[in-house]
Amino acid sequence: MGNLSSFHLIKSGTDSKARAGELITPHAVVPTPVFIPVGSQATVKTLTPEELKDLGISIVLANTYHLYLRPGISVIEKVGGLHRFMAWNGAILTDSGGYQLFSLAPLSRVSDEGVTFRSHIDGSQHFITPELATGFQEALGGDIIMVLDECPASDASFEKVRAAMERTHEWAARCQKAHQPSNQALYAIVQGGVFAELRRQSAKYLTSLDFAGYAIGGLSLGEPREVTQAMIEETVALLPKDKPRYLMGVGSPEGIIEAVSRGIDIFDSALPTRVARNGALFTRLGRVNISNSSYSRMEKPVAPECQCYTCQTFSAAYLHHLFRCDELLAYRLATIHNLSFISGLMHEARAAILNNTFSSFKDNFLKNYKPTNEETRLEQKQKWLKARNSGG
Amino acid sequence: MGNLSSFHLIKSGTDSKARAGELITPHAVVPTPVFIPVGSQATVKTLTPEELKDLGISIVLANTYHLYLRPGISVIEKVGGLHRFMAWNGAILTDSGGYQLFSLAPLSRVSDEGVTFRSHIDGSQHFITPELATGFQEALGGDIIMVLDECPASDASFEKVRAAMERTHEWAARCQKAHQPSNQALYAIVQGGVFAELRRQSAKYLTSLDFAGYAIGGLSLGEPREVTQAMIEETVALLPKDKPRYLMGVGSPEGIIEAVSRGIDIFDSALPTRVARNGALFTRLGRVNISNSSYSRMEKPVAPECQCYTCQTFSAAYLHHLFRCDELLAYRLATIHNLSFISGLMHEARAAILNNTFSSFKDNFLKNYKPTNEETRLEQKQKWLKARNSGG
């Protein structure tokens, strides 16, 4: 089918399920495991395309739901597609917007045919189908596009989750049928919530349809960490080895490393960039908040060993000052730092896999990295989801 | 006195009072006429030092009032001075904070000794004198520092303005006396409001004290354009030719060109960067607002002839989209454009002066450039001043 988008598995770990490979896309060869920064509205918040490149980033994510509402798919088409619109010549993955339809848009009504929803911006009513979602993404021109899925809440009942999964399966088949032969790779999304039985069923069915890649959706939505990990294991066990595996919505350093060790190749999450704008910076010892007064007079950078522009150029005291003053440069410098941290982490993880030392790399990283307290983490997540759902 | 900061007058216009020269400062040779971008809190909002350099900018302004309150002068001293703190190796002019004491800080009480004021941030009480203002600026380490002045409101009575002027004169002498011999150049500030008689008196007195440069303060505070220009003319006529002349707080393209033709060498204003963040972009035909729907599908950049990064990289449609979505990158791209416009304008003005063609350059520029409607301008200015004074 002349599909330029494919996956090349270079090495499977001998001491873990971790894998090193590369995604071959029309715009870039992307080494995996890879973290994809989120640029929902055709911009990774605060950064230019050049800064992303300088951070070693070769693929970004944009969101069909957001771009459909603003500026509208036809505007981006007119300007020459999403790459040209955002002046990004690396690879792009577009999410179908399934998750946003059920989390962001108020009063969504779903039927087998599609989803009727109201814009979270102006309340206008819209209707989307798997065929439309596919067509929109084809028009945007991303290198990797996603099926439209139905993503139930994390506390939904077994019956509700099963129904959503079954609909997701039907929609995946319809997206596949609608997808025009091209260089764009279409990935399916495994659903099934926190139910191992459903996850297995979903993985089995979707792999039977032979997609270019497989995502795991509907996780990291407030369930305990152990449940996330168990669901990843159940799913990955049934996914084909020669296709990329994409865990949607996981972006904490510890969560990424745990999932890499379970065989995940691709990640995306707004977390590293969102927490950056709140002053939370990744270090080898865990997250620190630069607004804390302990940084107010610190001449050294936040992370003295860090090679990023921010740490190489500015003292912790300066960054602290910018955050205290709500200066716009603060958000950008913190974003650069966090993306550099994650980018470097992926690079090291890959080198360790190729070197057969991933297990010790992982143990060493997790031993030093103090994750955000689990209780606090879940509390924050719930708060954030709630704020988001109420339009906050 | 080993004063490295000096002014070198290269050419006086034959067809106008416009002058070309250079400021020799410890950190940079600055071609004049020059516009100084405002970075009150030790950051030109949204930009890195490298971006400023790329825009051809060799000097920035920081504000003693703001930095005294946050992060505190001692913090910047500890980190190695203001240049190191903000990682800027070009020249810096620090304003004394006189203007802010009377416009931003609530309940300021002035006496001959100094100013008692409350922080506009936390209400804490402080006391500043000319000697302290000088010492703070010496500690910050700017290349050019300013005397502490008393700046009355634009609608103040003759008597009030005269009293403020007289106090400004006494304070200027005290600042001069307090100033330690160094490479830092101390500039005086001519006051006198909209009263030609007082302006003349102020210029005469201050030039008798022999400062390294002369600023004109207390203008562009809501008075009509013609009054501003008349006051500039009255003052400049009495200032020495071999010293730089600095018009504080003027930053509109038309205002700058008018003042250059009247013999001003240095400008500073937050206007170009502030209006940028509201989506108002300078073009050769006047200001346009990128949020207007006419830009929503425009493939071309906002100013097709513009060589700035923003216009060379992105369509007007993309910039419009970023503003509509309140994306942080919007403010940065617009700031780059406006500073590039002003920087280019100063460059062209200087070339025209050196080429004896400034008058025709000015006429040509003003013929094409549609200034913001005078009534709207004054209204906006009053609104802005009011919002600012009420802490908005």
CSV table of N, CA and C in Angstrom, one decimal, chain A residues 40-51 66-67 70-71 74-75 78-80 84-87 277 296-299 309 313-315 317-319 321-322 324-329 331-333, chain B residues 40-51 66-67 70-71 74-75 78-80 84-87 277 296-299 309 313-315 317-319 321-322 324-329 331-333:
chain,number,residue,atom,x,y,z
A,40,SER,N,-1.7,20.4,21.5
A,40,SER,CA,-3.1,20.2,21.1
A,40,SER,C,-3.5,21.2,20.1
A,41,GLN,N,-3.2,22.5,20.3
A,41,GLN,CA,-3.7,23.5,19.4
A,41,GLN,C,-2.7,24.0,18.4
A,42,ALA,N,-1.9,23.0,17.9
A,42,ALA,CA,-0.9,23.2,16.9
A,42,ALA,C,0.3,24.1,17.4
A,43,THR,N,0.5,24.0,18.7
A,43,THR,CA,1.7,24.6,19.4
A,43,THR,C,2.0,23.9,20.7
A,44,VAL,N,3.2,23.5,20.8
A,44,VAL,CA,3.7,23.0,22.1
A,44,VAL,C,3.9,24.2,23.0
A,45,LYS,N,3.0,24.4,23.9
A,45,LYS,CA,2.9,25.7,24.6
A,45,LYS,C,4.2,26.3,25.0
A,46,THR,N,4.4,27.6,24.6
A,46,THR,CA,5.5,28.5,24.8
A,46,THR,C,6.7,28.3,23.8
A,47,LEU,N,6.8,27.2,23.1
A,47,LEU,CA,8.0,26.9,22.3
A,47,LEU,C,7.8,27.1,20.8
A,48,THR,N,8.9,27.4,20.2
A,48,THR,CA,9.0,27.5,18.7
A,48,THR,C,9.4,26.1,18.2
A,49,PRO,N,9.1,25.8,16.9
A,49,PRO,CA,9.6,24.6,16.3
A,49,PRO,C,11.1,24.4,16.5
A,50,GLU,N,11.9,25.5,16.3
A,50,GLU,CA,13.3,25.4,16.4
A,50,GLU,C,13.8,24.9,17.8
A,51,GLU,N,13.1,25.4,18.8
A,51,GLU,CA,13.4,25.0,20.2
A,51,GLU,C,13.1,23.5,20.4
A,66,HIS,N,-9.5,19.8,19.1
A,66,HIS,CA,-9.2,21.3,19.3
A,66,HIS,C,-9.1,22.0,18.0
A,67,LEU,N,-8.4,21.4,17.0
A,67,LEU,CA,-8.2,22.0,15.8
A,67,LEU,C,-9.4,22.1,14.9
A,70,ARG,N,-11.1,25.2,16.5
A,70,ARG,CA,-10.2,26.3,16.3
A,70,ARG,C,-8.9,25.9,15.7
A,71,PRO,N,-8.5,26.4,14.6
A,71,PRO,CA,-9.1,27.4,13.7
A,71,PRO,C,-10.2,26.8,12.8
A,74,SER,N,-10.6,23.3,7.7
A,74,SER,CA,-10.5,23.9,6.4
A,74,SER,C,-9.4,25.0,6.4
A,75,VAL,N,-9.3,25.7,7.5
A,75,VAL,CA,-8.3,26.8,7.6
A,75,VAL,C,-6.9,26.2,7.4
A,78,LYS,N,-6.3,25.0,3.9
A,78,LYS,CA,-6.0,26.1,3.0
A,78,LYS,C,-4.6,26.6,3.1
A,79,VAL,N,-4.1,26.7,4.3
A,79,VAL,CA,-2.7,27.1,4.5
A,79,VAL,C,-1.7,26.1,4.1
A,80,GLY,N,-2.1,24.9,3.8
A,80,GLY,CA,-1.2,23.9,3.3
A,80,GLY,C,-0.9,22.7,4.2
A,84,ARG,N,2.8,22.7,7.7
A,84,ARG,CA,3.1,24.1,7.2
A,84,ARG,C,2.5,25.1,8.2
A,85,PHE,N,1.3,24.9,8.7
A,85,PHE,CA,0.6,25.8,9.6
A,85,PHE,C,1.4,26.1,10.8
A,86,MET,N,2.0,25.0,11.4
A,86,MET,CA,2.8,25.3,12.6
A,86,MET,C,4.3,25.3,12.3
A,87,ALA,N,4.6,25.3,11.1
A,87,ALA,CA,6.0,25.4,10.7
A,87,ALA,C,6.9,24.4,11.3
A,277,ARG,N,4.6,24.8,33.8
A,277,ARG,CA,4.0,26.1,33.9
A,277,ARG,C,3.6,26.4,35.3
A,296,SER,N,15.2,31.1,46.4
A,296,SER,CA,15.2,32.6,46.1
A,296,SER,C,16.6,33.2,46.0
A,297,ARG,N,17.6,32.6,46.6
A,297,ARG,CA,19.0,33.1,46.5
A,297,ARG,C,20.0,32.2,45.9
A,298,MET,N,19.5,31.1,45.2
A,298,MET,CA,20.4,30.1,44.8
A,298,MET,C,21.1,30.4,43.5
A,299,GLU,N,22.4,30.6,43.6
A,299,GLU,CA,23.2,30.9,42.4
A,299,GLU,C,23.3,29.8,41.3
A,309,TYR,N,19.2,24.5,28.0
A,309,TYR,CA,19.4,25.9,27.9
A,309,TYR,C,19.1,26.6,29.2
A,313,THR,N,22.0,28.5,31.4
A,313,THR,CA,22.0,30.0,31.3
A,313,THR,C,21.7,30.7,32.6
A,314,PHE,N,20.7,30.2,33.3
A,314,PHE,CA,20.2,31.0,34.4
A,314,PHE,C,20.3,30.3,35.8
A,315,SER,N,20.4,31.1,36.8
A,315,SER,CA,20.4,30.6,38.2
A,315,SER,C,19.0,30.2,38.6
A,317,ALA,N,17.8,31.2,41.3
A,317,ALA,CA,17.2,32.4,41.8
A,317,ALA,C,16.5,33.2,40.8
A,318,TYR,N,17.1,33.2,39.5
A,318,TYR,CA,16.4,34.0,38.5
A,318,TYR,C,15.1,33.3,38.1
A,319,LEU,N,15.1,32.0,37.9
A,319,LEU,CA,13.9,31.3,37.6
A,319,LEU,C,12.8,31.5,38.7
A,321,HIS,N,12.6,34.0,40.7
A,321,HIS,CA,12.1,35.4,40.5
A,321,HIS,C,11.1,35.5,39.4
A,322,LEU,N,11.3,34.9,38.3
A,322,LEU,CA,10.4,35.0,37.1
A,322,LEU,C,9.0,34.4,37.5
A,324,ARG,N,7.8,34.0,40.6
A,324,ARG,CA,7.2,34.8,41.6
A,324,ARG,C,6.5,36.1,41.0
A,325,CYS,N,7.1,36.5,39.9
A,325,CYS,CA,6.5,37.7,39.2
A,325,CYS,C,5.6,37.4,38.1
A,326,ASP,N,5.2,36.1,38.0
A,326,ASP,CA,4.3,35.7,36.9
A,326,ASP,C,4.9,36.1,35.5
A,327,GLU,N,6.2,36.1,35.3
A,327,GLU,CA,6.7,36.6,34.1
A,327,GLU,C,6.6,35.5,33.0
A,328,LEU,N,6.2,35.8,31.8
A,328,LEU,CA,5.9,34.8,30.8
A,328,LEU,C,7.2,34.0,30.4
A,329,LEU,N,8.3,34.6,30.6
A,329,LEU,CA,9.5,33.8,30.2
A,329,LEU,C,9.7,32.6,31.2
A,331,TYR,N,7.5,30.4,32.1
A,331,TYR,CA,6.8,29.2,31.7
A,331,TYR,C,7.6,28.5,30.5
A,332,ARG,N,8.2,29.3,29.7
A,332,ARG,CA,9.0,28.8,28.6
A,332,ARG,C,10.3,28.2,29.1
A,333,LEU,N,11.0,28.8,30.1
A,333,LEU,CA,12.3,28.2,30.6
A,333,LEU,C,12.0,26.9,31.3
B,40,SER,N,11.3,45.6,33.0
B,40,SER,CA,11.3,46.2,34.3
B,40,SER,C,11.7,45.2,35.4
B,41,GLN,N,11.3,43.9,35.2
B,41,GLN,CA,11.6,42.9,36.2
B,41,GLN,C,12.7,42.0,35.8
B,42,ALA,N,13.7,42.6,35.1
B,42,ALA,CA,14.9,41.9,34.7
B,42,ALA,C,14.6,40.8,33.6
B,43,THR,N,13.5,41.1,32.8
B,43,THR,CA,13.2,40.3,31.7
B,43,THR,C,12.4,41.1,30.7
B,44,VAL,N,12.8,41.2,29.5
B,44,VAL,CA,11.9,41.8,28.5
B,44,VAL,C,10.9,40.7,28.2
B,45,LYS,N,9.7,41.0,28.5
B,45,LYS,CA,8.6,40.0,28.6
B,45,LYS,C,8.6,39.0,27.4
B,46,THR,N,8.7,37.7,27.7
B,46,THR,CA,8.6,36.6,26.8
B,46,THR,C,9.9,36.2,26.1
B,47,LEU,N,10.9,37.1,26.1
B,47,LEU,CA,12.1,36.9,25.3
B,47,LEU,C,13.4,36.5,26.1
B,48,THR,N,14.2,35.7,25.4
B,48,THR,CA,15.5,35.3,26.0
B,48,THR,C,16.5,36.4,25.6
B,49,PRO,N,17.7,36.5,26.3
B,49,PRO,CA,18.7,37.4,25.9
B,49,PRO,C,19.2,37.1,24.5
B,50,GLU,N,19.2,35.9,24.0
B,50,GLU,CA,19.7,35.6,22.7
B,50,GLU,C,18.7,36.1,21.7
B,51,GLU,N,17.4,36.1,21.9
B,51,GLU,CA,16.5,36.6,21.0
B,51,GLU,C,16.6,38.1,20.9
B,66,HIS,N,10.9,48.0,40.8
B,66,HIS,CA,10.4,46.6,40.7
B,66,HIS,C,11.4,45.7,41.3
B,67,LEU,N,12.7,45.9,41.0
B,67,LEU,CA,13.7,44.9,41.4
B,67,LEU,C,14.0,45.0,42.9
B,70,ARG,N,11.1,43.0,44.3
B,70,ARG,CA,11.3,41.6,43.9
B,70,ARG,C,12.4,41.5,42.9
B,71,PRO,N,13.4,40.7,43.1
B,71,PRO,CA,13.7,39.8,44.2
B,71,PRO,C,14.3,40.5,45.4
B,74,SER,N,19.6,42.9,47.2
B,74,SER,CA,20.7,42.0,47.7
B,74,SER,C,20.7,40.6,47.0
B,75,VAL,N,19.6,40.2,46.6
B,75,VAL,CA,19.6,38.9,45.8
B,75,VAL,C,20.4,39.0,44.5
B,78,LYS,N,24.0,39.3,45.2
B,78,LYS,CA,24.6,38.0,45.6
B,78,LYS,C,24.9,37.1,44.4
B,79,VAL,N,24.0,37.2,43.4
B,79,VAL,CA,24.1,36.3,42.2
B,79,VAL,C,25.1,36.9,41.3
B,80,GLY,N,25.6,38.1,41.6
B,80,GLY,CA,26.7,38.7,40.7
B,80,GLY,C,26.3,39.9,39.9
B,84,ARG,N,24.5,39.4,35.1
B,84,ARG,CA,24.6,38.0,35.3
B,84,ARG,C,23.3,37.4,35.7
B,85,PHE,N,22.5,38.1,36.5
B,85,PHE,CA,21.2,37.6,36.9
B,85,PHE,C,20.3,37.3,35.7
B,86,MET,N,20.3,38.3,34.8
B,86,MET,CA,19.4,38.0,33.6
B,86,MET,C,20.1,37.5,32.4
B,87,ALA,N,21.4,37.1,32.6
B,87,ALA,CA,22.2,36.5,31.6
B,87,ALA,C,22.3,37.4,30.3
B,277,ARG,N,1.4,42.1,23.1
B,277,ARG,CA,0.7,41.0,23.8
B,277,ARG,C,-0.8,41.2,23.8
B,296,SER,N,-8.0,35.4,9.7
B,296,SER,CA,-8.2,34.1,10.1
B,296,SER,C,-7.8,33.0,9.1
B,297,ARG,N,-7.8,33.4,7.8
B,297,ARG,CA,-7.4,32.5,6.7
B,297,ARG,C,-6.2,33.0,5.9
B,298,MET,N,-5.5,34.0,6.4
B,298,MET,CA,-4.5,34.6,5.6
B,298,MET,C,-3.2,33.8,5.5
B,299,GLU,N,-2.8,33.3,4.4
B,299,GLU,CA,-1.6,32.5,4.3
B,299,GLU,C,-0.3,33.3,4.4
B,309,TYR,N,11.7,36.9,12.5
B,309,TYR,CA,11.5,35.5,12.6
B,309,TYR,C,10.0,35.2,12.5
B,313,THR,N,8.4,33.0,9.3
B,313,THR,CA,8.2,31.6,9.7
B,313,THR,C,6.7,31.2,9.6
B,314,PHE,N,5.8,32.2,10.0
B,314,PHE,CA,4.4,31.8,10.3
B,314,PHE,C,3.5,32.7,9.4
B,315,SER,N,2.3,32.1,9.1
B,315,SER,CA,1.3,32.8,8.4
B,315,SER,C,0.5,33.7,9.4
B,317,ALA,N,-2.6,33.7,9.6
B,317,ALA,CA,-3.6,32.7,10.1
B,317,ALA,C,-3.2,32.0,11.3
B,318,TYR,N,-1.9,31.6,11.3
B,318,TYR,CA,-1.4,30.9,12.5
B,318,TYR,C,-1.3,31.8,13.7
B,319,LEU,N,-0.8,33.0,13.5
B,319,LEU,CA,-0.7,34.0,14.6
B,319,LEU,C,-2.1,34.3,15.1
B,321,HIS,N,-4.7,32.4,15.0
B,321,HIS,CA,-5.1,31.2,15.8
B,321,HIS,C,-4.5,31.2,17.2
B,322,LEU,N,-3.2,31.5,17.3
B,322,LEU,CA,-2.6,31.5,18.6
B,322,LEU,C,-3.2,32.5,19.5
B,324,ARG,N,-6.3,33.8,19.3
B,324,ARG,CA,-7.7,33.4,19.6
B,324,ARG,C,-7.7,32.3,20.7
B,325,CYS,N,-6.7,31.5,20.7
B,325,CYS,CA,-6.6,30.4,21.7
B,325,CYS,C,-5.9,30.8,23.0
B,326,ASP,N,-5.5,32.1,23.1
B,326,ASP,CA,-4.7,32.6,24.2
B,326,ASP,C,-3.4,31.7,24.4
B,327,GLU,N,-2.8,31.3,23.3
B,327,GLU,CA,-1.6,30.5,23.4
B,327,GLU,C,-0.4,31.4,23.8
B,328,LEU,N,0.4,30.9,24.7
B,328,LEU,CA,1.6,31.7,25.2
B,328,LEU,C,2.5,32.1,24.1
B,329,LEU,N,2.7,31.2,23.1
B,329,LEU,CA,3.6,31.5,22.0
B,329,LEU,C,3.2,32.8,21.2
B,331,TYR,N,2.2,35.7,22.4
B,331,TYR,CA,2.8,36.9,22.9
B,331,TYR,C,4.2,37.1,22.5
B,332,ARG,N,4.9,35.9,22.5
B,332,ARG,CA,6.3,36.0,22.1
B,332,ARG,C,6.5,36.3,20.7
B,333,LEU,N,5.7,35.7,19.8
B,333,LEU,CA,5.9,36.0,18.4
B,333,LEU,C,5.5,37.4,18.0
